[in-house]
Amino acid sequence: MKPWLHGRKPGDRRVRVERPHAPYFRYAGPGLLVAREAASRPRTPAGRAIARVRGMLFGRPLSIHEEITERLSKKKALAIFSSDPISSSAYATEEILRVLVLAGAGALLLSLPIAIAIAVLLAVVAISYRQIVQAYPSGGGDYAVARRNLPAIGSLVVAAALLLDYVMTVAVSTASAAEQVISAVPALADGKVVLGVGSIALITLGNMRGLRESGNIFALPTYLFVGSALTMIAIGVFRIVINGEGAAPAEPLPGAPEIPQAVGVLLIIRAFASGSVALTGTEAVANGVPAFNPPEARNAAATLAVVAALLAVLFIGITFVASSFGVLPVDEPVRRTVISQVAAIAFGNGSIGFYLFQTFTALILFLAANTSYNAFPRLAAILARDGYMPRQFSFRGDRLAFTSGIVVLSLVAIALLVAFGGDTHALIPLYSVGVFAAFTIGQSGMIVHWLRERPVGWKPRLAINLLGCAMTGSVAVVVLIAKAPASLLVGVIIPALVLMMLFINRQYRASAQHLAVAPDVVIPAPHREERVIVPVPGITRAVVQAVNVGRSIAPDVQAVLISDEPEEAAAIKQRWERQLPEVPLVIVESPYRALVGPMLAYLDVLDRTWPADREQPITFVVIPEYVARRWWERVLYNQSANRLRRVLIGRPHTVVVNVPYRREEEAQAEATT
Amino acid sequence: MKPWLHGRKPGDRRVRVERPHAPYFRYAGPGLLVAREAASRPRTPAGRAIARVRGMLFGRPLSIHEEITERLSKKKALAIFSSDPISSSAYATEEILRVLVLAGAGALLLSLPIAIAIAVLLAVVAISYRQIVQAYPSGGGDYAVARRNLPAIGSLVVAAALLLDYVMTVAVSTASAAEQVISAVPALADGKVVLGVGSIALITLGNMRGLRESGNIFALPTYLFVGSALTMIAIGVFRIVINGEGAAPAEPLPGAPEIPQAVGVLLIIRAFASGSVALTGTEAVANGVPAFNPPEARNAAATLAVVAALLAVLFIGITFVASSFGVLPVDEPVRRTVISQVAAIAFGNGSIGFYLFQTFTALILFLAANTSYNAFPRLAAILARDGYMPRQFSFRGDRLAFTSGIVVLSLVAIALLVAFGGDTHALIPLYSVGVFAAFTIGQSGMIVHWLRERPVGWKPRLAINLLGCAMTGSVAVVVLIAKAPASLLVGVIIPALVLMMLFINRQYRASAQHLAVAPDVVIPAPHREERVIVPVPGITRAVVQAVNVGRSIAPDVQAVLISDEPEEAAAIKQRWERQLPEVPLVIVESPYRALVGPMLAYLDVLDRTWPADREQPITFVVIPEYVARRWWERVLYNQSANRLRRVLIGRPHTVVVNVPYRREEEAQAEATT
């Protein structure tokens, strides 16, 4: 006998296979098994086929132990974590230009200094995150910082802001990807929303089927985009600096006001706030520290620095070329993105280089959207563990847990995409406010952290986080005000999410309290009497099986037939007494043709007939079921059984027992006897 | 001891209440109870309040016995069965005019002879139904005739045609009611579809809440409409015959062709076929024969004759007035129905009489739509009994059964209404083809009936049914061809419904065969061993309760904890061994974070360790559940339990036991101990 088989009495000779658990479990001590991968392997042929294909494409699933041992090299980590931040260079320049263009074409030259200022902000934020990475090397980013340093409400606001951030990453990235496609192929202009929704559907499907960010496939688009974007900037800079091309920079349009003086400070601030969408995604590295090769914190910090530097170069470079050539956002007749116009200038409009670059841009945006499909379920799982989200989000490895997160993420992103007509520019305020709110609270958490811990050299670090907090907070407020109607939605969404999480938490805490067992009471075996009721529709194999299961639970078994056809019922009763003489059958005629009501009433009557001086017995209601093998069979069978179960679930002293009847099983049984 | 309490051994003193079953059941012999109304009475306060209101409005529910004793007087039957046929006079004239207008205004005068020809057809159909009523006095109409005289496929085609008929009655009647409202209040023109869908929603709600055709409320609109329509016709005829008013009948438009010669025979046939929509609803009486006072057949036949005569008078009268005054269907700027124009002529446009008449017309159409909400679930229940529809349609008295029928009916009717833009004229071809197909097959059933039975005087009866069959069949074919694109839908819908019913029937027959028990085998008590597995998430009251239920099922009980946090699991195990020392706990670590897979794998391992020479034991998987009291609690709790149950339902030798934990129950238990 194997010691892990607890339920057996010593000397019991039941064990016949030498190590029957071996394929599924590793024996790890008395009463302790560790599941192997095979234990959660799909059991249907179709499921196994899908798993095989997935294994070939993405490698086999990783256990929590392996996840820790399989670390990312800096090169791979760079590709995986940078698609989100770097892809924002595809639309950030355009956001600046869209504000400045309001002050006339001349004001566009201000875009370069504004881009440089945003790069400075990026540096501050990156250094702040470097400090977060070093202080919280176990990952979790802003949520971890807020949770450990701020009151609960702070961490919930961050969590809500991050959930919104992930949704917006999907919506904005797919919208922008669609616009890049349209900029290259204007004929598709009418299908913008369809393109965006289609992309989300594709990513959803991929993730449902187990697509993950492992594999080199995911590194490729990042490198292709970065490489071609750097080439594009180099060509542009070469033509401006060496060839002296580009729109004459200092030549104001006739009648346009003088440049800097006329442009209000307010406009510059708004342009700065709009362009700071370039920073979205910077938080990704801080969330994934444990995935790096040791020393984790140092490698993550180095990666973060490289990502930030790359992003700064791309952003400033694209802005420089765009403003030098006088590129303006084009909406009519079809949207042409600024980055696509820059690509057309650098590679030549309609050239292979142009189309390739647009493809790479769309691909990295697509990839950026995909990162949310990892981050959203992960954060949802953490929140579920902490009791702030429904529990089904927490079992990460199970198909269903991811499915819940993926479906919620996709549906909300699609709703936003459709509501905003697939317009990147319209979606971005929501995105920026959410991201900068998370930044700000994360930084304030770090401020509390430094004030509390005061390690060696804490003062300059505090100063950086103070600066970061002030700057990101200002950006959040400016965007909130400047993009007022749309951005204020955030002021509804985040509080609503926080309230929902608080509500869920209160429920779970209340139920945990209700369910709590005093920790030192020894719980004795019960001595309750038992009664078995089998609702039957007639005499079938399923009924016979259920009656027999009932008889094996307790000797007191009654079958009950609810019928609105008295003659039929009488015939069944006669046959029953002949075939199942040991089990009494009660006929309940139901002239009102109801089924559930009379059944409940009958159980109530049984309860009332029980002597008052004895505790009520447990009533086992044994329901025969016919196992549906296909989806449409569920419509045809067991509807009454399901209805009865739903009603009985609320009845005291009552336990519902489902006895499924399977055709194959019985056929086997027959063949052997 | 009461003899109906079967499960008790003699001498058992458990019975403490004298007649505990009395409020719910009537004792009708050993092992036989008859449910009283109270047994299916709602158990929640809200449910009881609704039942009280419903009782005040519509009387208490009737049992099958009472339904038979509560017969309808001819006067009430007339009101109840006539709303459907008589309401068709609100749109039948218009259908004729819409065809004739194609041949010029002069051709409109043909409408009167065509209406008279349709009235002759109506007489033939009514006499045919009179014969059906006398031959099949137990009701069921065309379906009953077809089922007894034709091959199965014939009765299924009739059933499909009738189901379509009921759906179309709802769609056409509400569409026409909306058009009557718009004819009186043109400002509502844009809301036509909304009005129609709103009406359907209202009727649905009423029927969901238990609205039935009982009560004098339902007789009123019929009498109001018939009375005011007869008045309207009388005024019109008076003005034409006595005052000599009306458009000069014989005066052709200048340049228009001479009237009858130029109008093709084809056009006349098409106008005849279009106008024969007046006959829809005539089948209603034949379906409801058992509801009449005895002698049922005679009273039903008399009622049928009165309904047909009334309909003929209204239809011919409205057509006469309309054609004499040269009324034409108006579509622009807003639809004005022919009947509303006739009302405007008779009562004066904008007069109170006009508005009252339009209200009555809309009301009787509304009522006609409502009749389908009784007929559709009734036919669905009959089909379900015969195994051609899912079983949940068959328990008529239960809320859910009606709900299924009502929801299906409403959804399909709304879909058709929206698809056809709420246009009565566009919907009518579908309606006519369905109804006339049912007529035709019903008549052919009667032909077979006479040929087979050959009672005294069968030959003239056969002749009538032959004539009816030929005429209704011709109309069905003409409408099918004349309204080709739309009407051909029927050729898709009816075969699809028939195939669905055949498919369902095949499934039920196959499963009945699989489940059949040889009728004379005495089934012995089982001697299978038992094993109880309790999946637990930790130590809670719900878990303790489930473990105790498990212990009362069988002595071999094991708890299994699937965990992805080894330390937490170890702590739980320690506590478990202290508090529940008699029940072994197996920890299954799940490094892949899966829940269901390892559980299934563990059960498989247990099966494999069972000795090969002994039959596999029944495995009871006892799942603790936390009872959701509100809908949102279902999202928060038991998701894992539900998932596990769904997976285990397909496992051999496995029985799932749901042990619900209720807060109130435990609180009580605590208070008493």
JSON list of N, CA, C and O in Angstrom, two decimals, chain B residues 461-495:
[
{"chain": "B", "resi": 461, "resn": "ARG", "atom": "N", "xyz": [-70.13, 15.66, -48.02]},
{"chain": "B", "resi": 461, "resn": "ARG", "atom": "CA", "xyz": [-69.09, 16.22, -47.13]},
{"chain": "B", "resi": 461, "resn": "ARG", "atom": "C", "xyz": [-67.71, 16.14, -47.78]},
{"chain": "B", "resi": 461, "resn": "ARG", "atom": "O", "xyz": [-66.92, 17.07, -47.72]},
{"chain": "B", "resi": 462, "resn": "LEU", "atom": "N", "xyz": [-67.46, 14.98, -48.36]},
{"chain": "B", "resi": 462, "resn": "LEU", "atom": "CA", "xyz": [-66.19, 14.83, -49.09]},
{"chain": "B", "resi": 462, "resn": "LEU", "atom": "C", "xyz": [-66.08, 15.90, -50.17]},
{"chain": "B", "resi": 462, "resn": "LEU", "atom": "O", "xyz": [-65.03, 16.52, -50.35]},
{"chain": "B", "resi": 463, "resn": "ALA", "atom": "N", "xyz": [-67.21, 16.14, -50.87]},
{"chain": "B", "resi": 463, "resn": "ALA", "atom": "CA", "xyz": [-67.19, 17.14, -51.94]},
{"chain": "B", "resi": 463, "resn": "ALA", "atom": "C", "xyz": [-66.80, 18.51, -51.39]},
{"chain": "B", "resi": 463, "resn": "ALA", "atom": "O", "xyz": [-65.98, 19.23, -51.99]},
{"chain": "B", "resi": 464, "resn": "ILE", "atom": "N", "xyz": [-67.36, 18.88, -50.23]},
{"chain": "B", "resi": 464, "resn": "ILE", "atom": "CA", "xyz": [-67.03, 20.18, -49.65]},
{"chain": "B", "resi": 464, "resn": "ILE", "atom": "C", "xyz": [-65.54, 20.26, -49.32]},
{"chain": "B", "resi": 464, "resn": "ILE", "atom": "O", "xyz": [-64.87, 21.24, -49.65]},
{"chain": "B", "resi": 465, "resn": "ASN", "atom": "N", "xyz": [-65.00, 19.22, -48.70]},
{"chain": "B", "resi": 465, "resn": "ASN", "atom": "CA", "xyz": [-63.59, 19.26, -48.35]},
{"chain": "B", "resi": 465, "resn": "ASN", "atom": "C", "xyz": [-62.70, 19.23, -49.58]},
{"chain": "B", "resi": 465, "resn": "ASN", "atom": "O", "xyz": [-61.63, 19.85, -49.61]},
{"chain": "B", "resi": 466, "resn": "LEU", "atom": "N", "xyz": [-63.17, 18.50, -50.64]},
{"chain": "B", "resi": 466, "resn": "LEU", "atom": "CA", "xyz": [-62.41, 18.51, -51.89]},
{"chain": "B", "resi": 466, "resn": "LEU", "atom": "C", "xyz": [-62.36, 19.93, -52.46]},
{"chain": "B", "resi": 466, "resn": "LEU", "atom": "O", "xyz": [-61.28, 20.42, -52.84]},
{"chain": "B", "resi": 467, "resn": "LEU", "atom": "N", "xyz": [-63.53, 20.58, -52.47]},
{"chain": "B", "resi": 467, "resn": "LEU", "atom": "CA", "xyz": [-63.60, 21.95, -52.97]},
{"chain": "B", "resi": 467, "resn": "LEU", "atom": "C", "xyz": [-62.71, 22.86, -52.13]},
{"chain": "B", "resi": 467, "resn": "LEU", "atom": "O", "xyz": [-61.90, 23.65, -52.65]},
{"chain": "B", "resi": 468, "resn": "GLY", "atom": "N", "xyz": [-62.85, 22.75, -50.79]},
{"chain": "B", "resi": 468, "resn": "GLY", "atom": "CA", "xyz": [-62.05, 23.59, -49.88]},
{"chain": "B", "resi": 468, "resn": "GLY", "atom": "C", "xyz": [-60.57, 23.37, -50.12]},
{"chain": "B", "resi": 468, "resn": "GLY", "atom": "O", "xyz": [-59.78, 24.31, -50.21]},
{"chain": "B", "resi": 469, "resn": "CYS", "atom": "N", "xyz": [-60.19, 22.09, -50.23]},
{"chain": "B", "resi": 469, "resn": "CYS", "atom": "CA", "xyz": [-58.77, 21.76, -50.43]},
{"chain": "B", "resi": 469, "resn": "CYS", "atom": "C", "xyz": [-58.27, 22.39, -51.72]},
{"chain": "B", "resi": 469, "resn": "CYS", "atom": "O", "xyz": [-57.19, 23.01, -51.75]},
{"chain": "B", "resi": 470, "resn": "ALA", "atom": "N", "xyz": [-59.04, 22.24, -52.79]},
{"chain": "B", "resi": 470, "resn": "ALA", "atom": "CA", "xyz": [-58.62, 22.78, -54.09]},
{"chain": "B", "resi": 470, "resn": "ALA", "atom": "C", "xyz": [-58.50, 24.30, -54.02]},
{"chain": "B", "resi": 470, "resn": "ALA", "atom": "O", "xyz": [-57.50, 24.88, -54.47]},
{"chain": "B", "resi": 471, "resn": "MET", "atom": "N", "xyz": [-59.49, 24.96, -53.40]},
{"chain": "B", "resi": 471, "resn": "MET", "atom": "CA", "xyz": [-59.48, 26.41, -53.37]},
{"chain": "B", "resi": 471, "resn": "MET", "atom": "C", "xyz": [-58.35, 26.94, -52.48]},
{"chain": "B", "resi": 471, "resn": "MET", "atom": "O", "xyz": [-57.60, 27.83, -52.87]},
{"chain": "B", "resi": 472, "resn": "THR", "atom": "N", "xyz": [-58.23, 26.42, -51.27]},
{"chain": "B", "resi": 472, "resn": "THR", "atom": "CA", "xyz": [-57.19, 26.94, -50.36]},
{"chain": "B", "resi": 472, "resn": "THR", "atom": "C", "xyz": [-55.81, 26.61, -50.91]},
{"chain": "B", "resi": 472, "resn": "THR", "atom": "O", "xyz": [-54.89, 27.42, -50.83]},
{"chain": "B", "resi": 473, "resn": "GLY", "atom": "N", "xyz": [-55.69, 25.40, -51.52]},
{"chain": "B", "resi": 473, "resn": "GLY", "atom": "CA", "xyz": [-54.41, 25.05, -52.12]},
{"chain": "B", "resi": 473, "resn": "GLY", "atom": "C", "xyz": [-54.04, 26.02, -53.23]},
{"chain": "B", "resi": 473, "resn": "GLY", "atom": "O", "xyz": [-52.90, 26.47, -53.34]},
{"chain": "B", "resi": 474, "resn": "SER", "atom": "N", "xyz": [-55.05, 26.37, -54.08]},
{"chain": "B", "resi": 474, "resn": "SER", "atom": "CA", "xyz": [-54.77, 27.30, -55.18]},
{"chain": "B", "resi": 474, "resn": "SER", "atom": "C", "xyz": [-54.32, 28.65, -54.62]},
{"chain": "B", "resi": 474, "resn": "SER", "atom": "O", "xyz": [-53.36, 29.25, -55.12]},
{"chain": "B", "resi": 475, "resn": "VAL", "atom": "N", "xyz": [-55.03, 29.13, -53.58]},
{"chain": "B", "resi": 475, "resn": "VAL", "atom": "CA", "xyz": [-54.65, 30.42, -53.00]},
{"chain": "B", "resi": 475, "resn": "VAL", "atom": "C", "xyz": [-53.21, 30.36, -52.48]},
{"chain": "B", "resi": 475, "resn": "VAL", "atom": "O", "xyz": [-52.40, 31.26, -52.74]},
{"chain": "B", "resi": 476, "resn": "ALA", "atom": "N", "xyz": [-52.88, 29.27, -51.79]},
{"chain": "B", "resi": 476, "resn": "ALA", "atom": "CA", "xyz": [-51.51, 29.15, -51.26]},
{"chain": "B", "resi": 476, "resn": "ALA", "atom": "C", "xyz": [-50.50, 29.25, -52.39]},
{"chain": "B", "resi": 476, "resn": "ALA", "atom": "O", "xyz": [-49.51, 29.98, -52.30]},
{"chain": "B", "resi": 477, "resn": "VAL", "atom": "N", "xyz": [-50.77, 28.53, -53.50]},
{"chain": "B", "resi": 477, "resn": "VAL", "atom": "CA", "xyz": [-49.82, 28.53, -54.61]},
{"chain": "B", "resi": 477, "resn": "VAL", "atom": "C", "xyz": [-49.75, 29.91, -55.26]},
{"chain": "B", "resi": 477, "resn": "VAL", "atom": "O", "xyz": [-48.65, 30.43, -55.55]},
{"chain": "B", "resi": 478, "resn": "VAL", "atom": "N", "xyz": [-50.94, 30.55, -55.46]},
{"chain": "B", "resi": 478, "resn": "VAL", "atom": "CA", "xyz": [-50.93, 31.87, -56.10]},
{"chain": "B", "resi": 478, "resn": "VAL", "atom": "C", "xyz": [-50.15, 32.87, -55.25]},
{"chain": "B", "resi": 478, "resn": "VAL", "atom": "O", "xyz": [-49.31, 33.62, -55.77]},
{"chain": "B", "resi": 479, "resn": "VAL", "atom": "N", "xyz": [-50.40, 32.89, -53.94]},
{"chain": "B", "resi": 479, "resn": "VAL", "atom": "CA", "xyz": [-49.66, 33.84, -53.09]},
{"chain": "B", "resi": 479, "resn": "VAL", "atom": "C", "xyz": [-48.18, 33.54, -53.14]},
{"chain": "B", "resi": 479, "resn": "VAL", "atom": "O", "xyz": [-47.34, 34.43, -53.25]},
{"chain": "B", "resi": 480, "resn": "LEU", "atom": "N", "xyz": [-47.85, 32.25, -53.08]},
{"chain": "B", "resi": 480, "resn": "LEU", "atom": "CA", "xyz": [-46.45, 31.85, -53.11]},
{"chain": "B", "resi": 480, "resn": "LEU", "atom": "C", "xyz": [-45.76, 32.40, -54.35]},
{"chain": "B", "resi": 480, "resn": "LEU", "atom": "O", "xyz": [-44.64, 32.91, -54.29]},
{"chain": "B", "resi": 481, "resn": "ILE", "atom": "N", "xyz": [-46.45, 32.29, -55.51]},
{"chain": "B", "resi": 481, "resn": "ILE", "atom": "CA", "xyz": [-45.84, 32.74, -56.76]},
{"chain": "B", "resi": 481, "resn": "ILE", "atom": "C", "xyz": [-45.90, 34.25, -56.89]},
{"chain": "B", "resi": 481, "resn": "ILE", "atom": "O", "xyz": [-44.90, 34.91, -57.22]},
{"chain": "B", "resi": 482, "resn": "ALA", "atom": "N", "xyz": [-47.09, 34.83, -56.60]},
{"chain": "B", "resi": 482, "resn": "ALA", "atom": "CA", "xyz": [-47.28, 36.26, -56.85]},
{"chain": "B", "resi": 482, "resn": "ALA", "atom": "C", "xyz": [-46.38, 37.11, -55.97]},
{"chain": "B", "resi": 482, "resn": "ALA", "atom": "O", "xyz": [-45.87, 38.15, -56.40]},
{"chain": "B", "resi": 483, "resn": "LYS", "atom": "N", "xyz": [-46.17, 36.71, -54.74]},
{"chain": "B", "resi": 483, "resn": "LYS", "atom": "CA", "xyz": [-45.34, 37.51, -53.82]},
{"chain": "B", "resi": 483, "resn": "LYS", "atom": "C", "xyz": [-43.97, 36.87, -53.70]},
{"chain": "B", "resi": 483, "resn": "LYS", "atom": "O", "xyz": [-43.42, 36.73, -52.59]},
{"chain": "B", "resi": 484, "resn": "ALA", "atom": "N", "xyz": [-43.43, 36.48, -54.86]},
{"chain": "B", "resi": 484, "resn": "ALA", "atom": "CA", "xyz": [-42.32, 35.53, -54.88]},
{"chain": "B", "resi": 484, "resn": "ALA", "atom": "C", "xyz": [-41.18, 35.78, -53.89]},
{"chain": "B", "resi": 484, "resn": "ALA", "atom": "O", "xyz": [-40.91, 34.90, -53.09]},
{"chain": "B", "resi": 485, "resn": "PRO", "atom": "N", "xyz": [-40.49, 36.92, -53.90]},
{"chain": "B", "resi": 485, "resn": "PRO", "atom": "CA", "xyz": [-39.27, 36.87, -53.09]},
{"chain": "B", "resi": 485, "resn": "PRO", "atom": "C", "xyz": [-39.56, 36.65, -51.60]},
{"chain": "B", "resi": 485, "resn": "PRO", "atom": "O", "xyz": [-38.97, 35.79, -50.96]},
{"chain": "B", "resi": 486, "resn": "ALA", "atom": "N", "xyz": [-40.57, 37.36, -51.06]},
{"chain": "B", "resi": 486, "resn": "ALA", "atom": "CA", "xyz": [-40.84, 37.26, -49.63]},
{"chain": "B", "resi": 486, "resn": "ALA", "atom": "C", "xyz": [-41.50, 35.95, -49.27]},
{"chain": "B", "resi": 486, "resn": "ALA", "atom": "O", "xyz": [-41.12, 35.27, -48.31]},
{"chain": "B", "resi": 487, "resn": "SER", "atom": "N", "xyz": [-42.51, 35.56, -50.09]},
{"chain": "B", "resi": 487, "resn": "SER", "atom": "CA", "xyz": [-43.30, 34.38, -49.73]},
{"chain": "B", "resi": 487, "resn": "SER", "atom": "C", "xyz": [-42.47, 33.10, -49.77]},
{"chain": "B", "resi": 487, "resn": "SER", "atom": "O", "xyz": [-42.76, 32.15, -49.07]},
{"chain": "B", "resi": 488, "resn": "LEU", "atom": "N", "xyz": [-41.40, 33.11, -50.59]},
{"chain": "B", "resi": 488, "resn": "LEU", "atom": "CA", "xyz": [-40.59, 31.90, -50.69]},
{"chain": "B", "resi": 488, "resn": "LEU", "atom": "C", "xyz": [-39.90, 31.57, -49.38]},
{"chain": "B", "resi": 488, "resn": "LEU", "atom": "O", "xyz": [-39.50, 30.43, -49.14]},
{"chain": "B", "resi": 489, "resn": "LEU", "atom": "N", "xyz": [-39.77, 32.57, -48.50]},
{"chain": "B", "resi": 489, "resn": "LEU", "atom": "CA", "xyz": [-39.22, 32.33, -47.17]},
{"chain": "B", "resi": 489, "resn": "LEU", "atom": "C", "xyz": [-39.95, 31.18, -46.48]},
{"chain": "B", "resi": 489, "resn": "LEU", "atom": "O", "xyz": [-39.34, 30.39, -45.75]},
{"chain": "B", "resi": 490, "resn": "VAL", "atom": "N", "xyz": [-41.27, 31.12, -46.73]},
{"chain": "B", "resi": 490, "resn": "VAL", "atom": "CA", "xyz": [-42.07, 30.05, -46.13]},
{"chain": "B", "resi": 490, "resn": "VAL", "atom": "C", "xyz": [-41.52, 28.69, -46.55]},
{"chain": "B", "resi": 490, "resn": "VAL", "atom": "O", "xyz": [-41.46, 27.76, -45.76]},
{"chain": "B", "resi": 491, "resn": "GLY", "atom": "N", "xyz": [-41.08, 28.63, -47.83]},
{"chain": "B", "resi": 491, "resn": "GLY", "atom": "CA", "xyz": [-40.51, 27.39, -48.33]},
{"chain": "B", "resi": 491, "resn": "GLY", "atom": "C", "xyz": [-39.20, 27.02, -47.65]},
{"chain": "B", "resi": 491, "resn": "GLY", "atom": "O", "xyz": [-38.72, 25.90, -47.80]},
{"chain": "B", "resi": 492, "resn": "VAL", "atom": "N", "xyz": [-38.63, 27.96, -46.94]},
{"chain": "B", "resi": 492, "resn": "VAL", "atom": "CA", "xyz": [-37.44, 27.66, -46.16]},
{"chain": "B", "resi": 492, "resn": "VAL", "atom": "C", "xyz": [-37.83, 27.37, -44.70]},
{"chain": "B", "resi": 492, "resn": "VAL", "atom": "O", "xyz": [-37.37, 26.40, -44.09]},
{"chain": "B", "resi": 493, "resn": "ILE", "atom": "N", "xyz": [-38.72, 28.23, -44.18]},
{"chain": "B", "resi": 493, "resn": "ILE", "atom": "CA", "xyz": [-39.06, 28.14, -42.75]},
{"chain": "B", "resi": 493, "resn": "ILE", "atom": "C", "xyz": [-39.76, 26.83, -42.42]},
{"chain": "B", "resi": 493, "resn": "ILE", "atom": "O", "xyz": [-39.38, 26.12, -41.49]},
{"chain": "B", "resi": 494, "resn": "ILE", "atom": "N", "xyz": [-40.80, 26.49, -43.21]},
{"chain": "B", "resi": 494, "resn": "ILE", "atom": "CA", "xyz": [-41.57, 25.29, -42.87]},
{"chain": "B", "resi": 494, "resn": "ILE", "atom": "C", "xyz": [-40.72, 24.02, -42.96]},
{"chain": "B", "resi": 494, "resn": "ILE", "atom": "O", "xyz": [-40.66, 23.24, -42.01]},
{"chain": "B", "resi": 495, "resn": "PRO", "atom": "N", "xyz": [-39.98, 23.80, -44.08]},
{"chain": "B", "resi": 495, "resn": "PRO", "atom": "CA", "xyz": [-39.12, 22.60, -44.10]},
{"chain": "B", "resi": 495, "resn": "PRO", "atom": "C", "xyz": [-38.09, 22.61, -42.95]},
{"chain": "B", "resi": 495, "resn": "PRO", "atom": "O", "xyz": [-37.82, 21.57, -42.37]}
]
